[in-house]
Structure formats: structure tokens, C-alpha cells
CSV table of N, CA and C in Angstrom, one decimal:
chain,number,residue,atom,x,y,z
A,1316,UNK,N,177.6,-97.5,-121.0
A,1316,UNK,CA,178.3,-98.7,-121.0
A,1316,UNK,C,179.3,-98.6,-122.2
A,1317,UNK,N,180.5,-99.1,-122.0
A,1317,UNK,CA,181.5,-99.2,-123.0
A,1317,UNK,C,181.8,-100.6,-123.3
A,1318,UNK,N,182.0,-100.9,-124.6
A,1318,UNK,CA,182.5,-102.2,-125.0
A,1318,UNK,C,183.8,-102.0,-125.7
A,1319,UNK,N,184.9,-102.6,-125.1
A,1319,UNK,CA,186.2,-102.3,-125.6
A,1319,UNK,C,186.8,-103.7,-126.1
A,1320,UNK,N,187.4,-103.6,-127.2
A,1320,UNK,CA,188.1,-104.8,-127.8
A,1320,UNK,C,189.6,-104.4,-128.0
A,1321,UNK,N,190.5,-105.2,-127.4
A,1321,UNK,CA,191.9,-105.0,-127.5
A,1321,UNK,C,192.5,-106.1,-128.3
A,1322,UNK,N,193.0,-105.9,-129.5
A,1322,UNK,CA,193.7,-106.9,-130.3
A,1322,UNK,C,195.2,-106.8,-130.0
A,1323,UNK,N,195.8,-107.9,-129.7
A,1323,UNK,CA,197.3,-107.8,-129.4
A,1323,UNK,C,198.0,-109.1,-129.7
A,1324,UNK,N,199.3,-109.1,-129.3
A,1324,UNK,CA,200.2,-110.3,-129.4
A,1324,UNK,C,200.7,-110.5,-128.1
A,1325,UNK,N,200.7,-111.8,-127.7
A,1325,UNK,CA,201.4,-112.2,-126.4
A,1325,UNK,C,202.9,-112.2,-126.6
A,1326,UNK,N,203.6,-111.8,-125.6
A,1326,UNK,CA,205.0,-111.7,-125.6
A,1326,UNK,C,205.6,-112.5,-124.5
A,1327,UNK,N,206.5,-113.5,-124.8
A,1327,UNK,CA,207.3,-114.2,-123.8
A,1327,UNK,C,206.5,-114.8,-122.7
A,1328,UNK,N,205.5,-115.6,-123.1
A,1328,UNK,CA,204.7,-116.2,-122.0
A,1328,UNK,C,205.5,-117.4,-121.4
A,1329,UNK,N,205.3,-117.5,-120.1
A,1329,UNK,CA,205.9,-118.7,-119.4
A,1329,UNK,C,205.1,-119.9,-119.7
A,1330,UNK,N,205.6,-121.1,-119.4
A,1330,UNK,CA,204.8,-122.3,-119.6
A,1330,UNK,C,203.6,-122.3,-118.7
A,1331,UNK,N,203.7,-121.8,-117.5
A,1331,UNK,CA,202.5,-121.7,-116.6
A,1331,UNK,C,201.5,-120.8,-117.1
A,1332,UNK,N,201.9,-119.7,-117.7
A,1332,UNK,CA,200.9,-118.7,-118.3
A,1332,UNK,C,200.2,-119.3,-119.5
A,1333,UNK,N,201.0,-120.1,-120.3
A,1333,UNK,CA,200.4,-120.7,-121.5
A,1333,UNK,C,199.3,-121.8,-121.0
A,1334,UNK,N,199.7,-122.5,-120.0
A,1334,UNK,CA,198.7,-123.5,-119.5
A,1334,UNK,C,197.5,-122.9,-119.0
A,1335,UNK,N,197.6,-121.8,-118.2
A,1335,UNK,CA,196.5,-121.1,-117.6
A,1335,UNK,C,195.6,-120.5,-118.7
A,1336,UNK,N,196.3,-119.9,-119.7
A,1336,UNK,CA,195.5,-119.3,-120.8
A,1336,UNK,C,194.7,-120.4,-121.6
A,1337,UNK,N,195.4,-121.5,-121.9
A,1337,UNK,CA,194.7,-122.6,-122.7
A,1337,UNK,C,193.5,-123.1,-121.9
A,1338,UNK,N,193.7,-123.3,-120.6
A,1338,UNK,CA,192.5,-123.9,-119.8
A,1338,UNK,C,191.4,-122.8,-119.7
A,1339,UNK,N,191.8,-121.5,-119.6
A,1339,UNK,CA,190.8,-120.5,-119.6
A,1339,UNK,C,190.1,-120.3,-120.9
A,1340,UNK,N,190.8,-120.5,-122.0
A,1340,UNK,CA,190.2,-120.3,-123.3
A,1340,UNK,C,189.2,-121.5,-123.6
A,1341,UNK,N,189.5,-122.7,-123.1
A,1341,UNK,CA,188.6,-123.8,-123.3
A,1341,UNK,C,187.3,-123.6,-122.6
A,1342,UNK,N,187.3,-123.0,-121.4
A,1342,UNK,CA,186.1,-122.8,-120.6
A,1342,UNK,C,185.4,-121.5,-120.9
A,1343,UNK,N,186.1,-120.6,-121.5
A,1343,UNK,CA,185.5,-119.2,-121.7
A,1343,UNK,C,184.6,-119.1,-122.9
A,1344,UNK,N,183.7,-118.2,-122.8
A,1344,UNK,CA,182.9,-117.8,-124.0
A,1344,UNK,C,183.4,-116.5,-124.5
A,1345,UNK,N,183.3,-116.3,-125.8
A,1345,UNK,CA,183.8,-115.0,-126.3
A,1345,UNK,C,182.6,-114.0,-126.2
A,1346,UNK,N,182.8,-113.1,-125.3
A,1346,UNK,CA,181.8,-112.1,-125.0
A,1346,UNK,C,182.4,-110.9,-124.3
A,1347,UNK,N,181.7,-109.8,-124.3
A,1347,UNK,CA,182.1,-108.6,-123.6
A,1347,UNK,C,181.6,-108.8,-122.1
A,1348,UNK,N,182.5,-109.0,-121.2
A,1348,UNK,CA,182.1,-109.2,-119.8
A,1348,UNK,C,182.7,-108.2,-118.9
A,1349,UNK,N,182.2,-107.9,-117.7
A,1349,UNK,CA,182.8,-106.9,-116.8
A,1349,UNK,C,184.2,-107.3,-116.4
A,1350,UNK,N,184.5,-108.6,-116.4
A,1350,UNK,CA,185.9,-109.1,-116.0
A,1350,UNK,C,186.8,-109.1,-117.1
A,1351,UNK,N,186.3,-109.2,-118.3
A,1351,UNK,CA,187.1,-109.3,-119.5
A,1351,UNK,C,187.3,-110.7,-119.9
A,1352,UNK,N,187.3,-111.0,-121.2
A,1352,UNK,CA,187.5,-112.4,-121.7
A,1352,UNK,C,188.5,-112.4,-122.9
A,1353,UNK,N,189.2,-113.5,-123.0
A,1353,UNK,CA,190.2,-113.6,-124.0
A,1353,UNK,C,189.7,-114.6,-125.1
A,1354,UNK,N,190.0,-114.3,-126.3
A,1354,UNK,CA,190.0,-115.3,-127.4
A,1354,UNK,C,191.4,-115.3,-128.0
A,1355,UNK,N,191.8,-116.4,-128.5
A,1355,UNK,CA,193.2,-116.5,-129.1
A,1355,UNK,C,193.3,-117.6,-130.1
A,1356,UNK,N,194.3,-117.5,-130.9
A,1356,UNK,CA,194.6,-118.6,-131.8
A,1356,UNK,C,195.2,-119.8,-131.0
A,1357,UNK,N,195.3,-120.9,-131.6
A,1357,UNK,CA,195.8,-122.1,-130.9
A,1357,UNK,C,197.2,-122.0,-130.4
A,1358,UNK,N,198.1,-121.2,-131.1
A,1358,UNK,CA,199.4,-121.1,-130.7
A,1358,UNK,C,199.7,-120.0,-129.7
A,1359,UNK,N,198.6,-119.3,-129.2
A,1359,UNK,CA,198.6,-118.2,-128.3
A,1359,UNK,C,199.6,-117.1,-128.7
A,1360,UNK,N,199.6,-116.8,-130.0
A,1360,UNK,CA,200.4,-115.8,-130.5
A,1360,UNK,C,199.6,-114.4,-130.5
A,1361,UNK,N,198.4,-114.4,-131.0
A,1361,UNK,CA,197.6,-113.2,-131.1
A,1361,UNK,C,196.4,-113.5,-130.2
A,1362,UNK,N,195.8,-112.4,-129.8
A,1362,UNK,CA,194.6,-112.5,-128.9
A,1362,UNK,C,193.6,-111.3,-129.1
A,1363,UNK,N,192.4,-111.5,-128.7
A,1363,UNK,CA,191.5,-110.4,-128.5
A,1363,UNK,C,191.0,-110.4,-127.1
A,1364,UNK,N,191.0,-109.3,-126.4
A,1364,UNK,CA,190.5,-109.2,-125.1
A,1364,UNK,C,189.3,-108.3,-125.1
A,1365,UNK,N,188.2,-108.8,-124.7
A,1365,UNK,CA,186.9,-108.0,-124.7
A,1365,UNK,C,186.5,-107.7,-123.3
A,1366,UNK,N,186.1,-106.5,-123.1
A,1366,UNK,CA,185.6,-106.1,-121.7
A,1366,UNK,C,184.5,-105.1,-121.9
A,1367,UNK,N,183.5,-105.2,-120.9
A,1367,UNK,CA,182.4,-104.2,-120.9
A,1367,UNK,C,182.6,-103.4,-119.6
A,1368,UNK,N,182.6,-102.1,-119.8
A,1368,UNK,CA,182.9,-101.2,-118.7
A,1368,UNK,C,181.8,-100.2,-118.4
A,1369,UNK,N,181.4,-100.0,-117.2
A,1369,UNK,CA,180.4,-99.0,-116.8
A,1369,UNK,C,181.2,-97.7,-116.7
A,1370,UNK,N,180.6,-96.6,-117.3
A,1370,UNK,CA,181.3,-95.3,-117.2
A,1370,UNK,C,181.4,-94.8,-115.8
A,1371,UNK,N,182.6,-94.3,-115.5
A,1371,UNK,CA,182.9,-93.7,-114.2
A,1371,UNK,C,182.3,-92.3,-114.0
A,1372,UNK,N,182.0,-91.7,-115.1
A,1372,UNK,CA,181.4,-90.3,-115.1
A,1372,UNK,C,180.7,-90.1,-116.4
A,1373,UNK,N,179.8,-89.1,-116.4
A,1373,UNK,CA,179.1,-88.7,-117.6
A,1373,UNK,C,179.9,-88.3,-118.8
A,1374,UNK,N,181.1,-87.7,-118.4
A,1374,UNK,CA,182.0,-87.2,-119.5
A,1374,UNK,C,183.1,-88.2,-119.9
A,1375,UNK,N,183.0,-89.4,-119.4
A,1375,UNK,CA,184.0,-90.4,-119.8
A,1375,UNK,C,183.8,-90.7,-121.3
A,1376,UNK,N,184.9,-90.8,-122.1
A,1376,UNK,CA,184.8,-91.1,-123.5
A,1376,UNK,C,185.5,-92.4,-123.9
A,1377,UNK,N,185.5,-92.7,-125.2
A,1377,UNK,CA,186.1,-94.0,-125.6
A,1377,UNK,C,187.6,-94.1,-125.3
A,1378,UNK,N,188.3,-93.0,-125.4
A,1378,UNK,CA,189.7,-93.0,-125.0
A,1378,UNK,C,189.9,-93.4,-123.6
A,1379,UNK,N,189.1,-92.8,-122.7
A,1379,UNK,CA,189.2,-93.2,-121.3
A,1379,UNK,C,188.9,-94.6,-121.1
A,1380,UNK,N,187.9,-95.1,-121.7
A,1380,UNK,CA,187.5,-96.5,-121.6
A,1380,UNK,C,188.6,-97.4,-122.1
A,1381,UNK,N,189.3,-97.0,-123.2
A,1381,UNK,CA,190.4,-97.8,-123.7
A,1381,UNK,C,191.5,-97.9,-122.7
A,1382,UNK,N,191.8,-96.8,-122.0
A,1382,UNK,CA,192.8,-96.8,-121.0
A,1382,UNK,C,192.4,-97.7,-119.8
A,1383,UNK,N,191.2,-97.7,-119.5
A,1383,UNK,CA,190.7,-98.6,-118.4
A,1383,UNK,C,190.8,-100.1,-118.8
A,1384,UNK,N,190.5,-100.3,-120.1
A,1384,UNK,CA,190.6,-101.7,-120.6
A,1384,UNK,C,192.1,-102.2,-120.6
A,1385,UNK,N,193.0,-101.3,-120.9
A,1385,UNK,CA,194.4,-101.7,-120.9
A,1385,UNK,C,194.8,-101.9,-119.4
A,1386,UNK,N,194.3,-101.2,-118.5
A,1386,UNK,CA,194.6,-101.4,-117.1
A,1386,UNK,C,194.1,-102.8,-116.6
A,1387,UNK,N,192.9,-103.2,-117.1
A,1387,UNK,CA,192.3,-104.5,-116.8
A,1387,UNK,C,193.2,-105.6,-117.5
A,1388,UNK,N,193.7,-105.3,-118.7
A,1388,UNK,CA,194.5,-106.3,-119.4
A,1388,UNK,C,195.9,-106.4,-118.6
A,1389,UNK,N,196.4,-105.3,-118.2
A,1389,UNK,CA,197.7,-105.3,-117.4
A,1389,UNK,C,197.5,-106.2,-116.1
A,1390,UNK,N,196.3,-106.1,-115.5
A,1390,UNK,CA,196.1,-106.8,-114.3
A,1390,UNK,C,196.1,-108.3,-114.5
A,1391,UNK,N,195.9,-108.8,-115.7
A,1391,UNK,CA,196.0,-110.2,-115.9
A,1391,UNK,C,197.4,-110.8,-115.8
A,1392,UNK,N,198.4,-109.9,-115.9
A,1392,UNK,CA,199.8,-110.3,-115.8
A,1392,UNK,C,200.4,-110.9,-117.0
A,1393,UNK,N,199.7,-111.0,-118.1
A,1393,UNK,CA,200.2,-111.6,-119.3
A,1393,UNK,C,201.0,-110.5,-120.1
A,1394,UNK,N,202.2,-110.8,-120.5
A,1394,UNK,CA,202.9,-109.8,-121.3
A,1394,UNK,C,202.3,-109.7,-122.7
A,1395,UNK,N,202.2,-108.5,-123.2
A,1395,UNK,CA,201.5,-108.4,-124.5
A,1395,UNK,C,202.0,-107.1,-125.2
A,1396,UNK,N,201.7,-107.0,-126.5
A,1396,UNK,CA,201.9,-105.9,-127.3
A,1396,UNK,C,200.5,-105.5,-128.0
A,1397,UNK,N,200.1,-104.3,-127.9
A,1397,UNK,CA,198.8,-103.9,-128.5
A,1397,UNK,C,199.0,-103.7,-130.0
A,1398,UNK,N,198.0,-104.3,-130.7
A,1398,UNK,CA,197.9,-104.0,-132.1
A,1398,UNK,C,196.8,-103.0,-132.4
A,1399,UNK,N,195.7,-103.1,-131.8
A,1399,UNK,CA,194.6,-102.2,-132.0
A,1399,UNK,C,193.6,-102.2,-130.8
A,1400,UNK,N,193.1,-101.0,-130.5
A,1400,UNK,CA,192.0,-100.9,-129.5
A,1400,UNK,C,190.8,-100.3,-130.2
A,1401,UNK,N,189.7,-100.9,-129.9
A,1401,UNK,CA,188.4,-100.3,-130.4
A,1401,UNK,C,187.4,-100.2,-129.3
A,1402,UNK,N,186.9,-99.0,-129.0
A,1402,UNK,CA,185.9,-98.8,-128.0
A,1402,UNK,C,184.7,-98.2,-128.5
A,1403,UNK,N,183.5,-98.7,-128.0
A,1403,UNK,CA,182.2,-98.3,-128.5
A,1403,UNK,C,181.5,-97.8,-127.2
A,1404,UNK,N,181.0,-96.6,-127.3
A,1404,UNK,CA,180.1,-96.0,-126.2
A,1404,UNK,C,178.7,-96.5,-126.5
A,1405,UNK,N,178.2,-97.4,-125.8
A,1405,UNK,CA,176.9,-98.0,-126.1
A,1405,UNK,C,175.8,-97.0,-125.8
A,1406,UNK,N,176.1,-95.9,-125.1
A,1406,UNK,CA,175.1,-94.9,-124.8
A,1406,UNK,C,174.8,-94.1,-126.1
A,1407,UNK,N,175.6,-94.1,-127.1
A,1407,UNK,CA,175.4,-93.3,-128.3
A,1407,UNK,C,174.8,-94.2,-129.4
A,1408,UNK,N,174.6,-95.5,-129.2
A,1408,UNK,CA,174.0,-96.3,-130.2
A,1408,UNK,C,172.5,-96.1,-130.3
A,1409,UNK,N,172.1,-95.8,-131.5
A,1409,UNK,CA,170.7,-95.6,-131.7
A,1409,UNK,C,170.1,-96.9,-132.3
A,1410,UNK,N,169.0,-97.3,-131.7
A,1410,UNK,CA,168.3,-98.5,-132.2
A,1410,UNK,C,167.0,-98.0,-132.9
A,1411,UNK,N,166.9,-98.3,-134.1
A,1411,UNK,CA,165.7,-97.8,-134.8
A,1411,UNK,C,164.4,-98.5,-134.3
A,1412,UNK,N,163.4,-97.7,-134.1
A,1412,UNK,CA,162.1,-98.3,-133.6
A,1412,UNK,C,161.5,-99.1,-134.8
A,1413,UNK,N,160.8,-100.1,-134.4
A,1413,UNK,CA,160.1,-100.9,-135.4
A,1413,UNK,C,158.7,-100.3,-135.6
A,1414,UNK,N,158.4,-100.0,-136.8
A,1414,UNK,CA,157.1,-99.3,-137.1
A,1414,UNK,C,156.1,-100.4,-137.4
A,1415,UNK,N,154.9,-100.2,-136.9
A,1415,UNK,CA,153.9,-101.2,-137.2
A,1415,UNK,C,153.3,-100.9,-138.6
A,1416,UNK,N,153.1,-102.0,-139.3
A,1416,UNK,CA,152.5,-101.8,-140.6
A,1416,UNK,C,150.9,-101.9,-140.4
A,1417,UNK,N,150.3,-101.0,-141.2
A,1417,UNK,CA,148.8,-101.0,-141.1
A,1417,UNK,C,148.2,-102.0,-141.9
């Protein structure tokens, strides 16, 4: 599982796009979802797009996941400029075991 966060700036949004984004932001929760979710400032200038992706193959890496996240962001139809992409391969996260105390 990959969790990808894309930080960016919206560019030249139409009034309809602004309205759709505002209504979506009011109803949305900030989380990594398979569909992707937006969080943004009130002026819709900058945003964070979070998405959770299932690996397509065992050798898929964070760069591949970042490209897939950009494709999902492109599919929203909102014009944007990327500031930063951060991808985490959750398969590599080690969770320490809790040791019982005697």
C-alpha cells in the first residue's frame, strides 16, 4: 500500500470549479483514500491531495506511486502546479512490537 501526498497550487480555476471544490472540501474528510481527497486553504490557492494506492506489482516503488497519484490528480480536471510529492510505501513501515512487562 502506498500513501501519496501531493502539495500544489491551483491555477486558473473557473467559477464552476471553485464552487465544486468548496462544496467538496466542506463535505470531505482529510484522509488517504483510494479515490483521493483534497484539503485546501479558504482561497483555494494551495492544496494537498492525498491518495492511497494498492501496488500494481511487487516491484512498484514510491516514484511509480507518485506518477499514479499525479494521474489521479489529472483526472480531477483541476489545473494545478506541483510543489512537492511525498510517497510512503507502507509495506516497508516497521511497527515495533509491544513487549510485555514481567
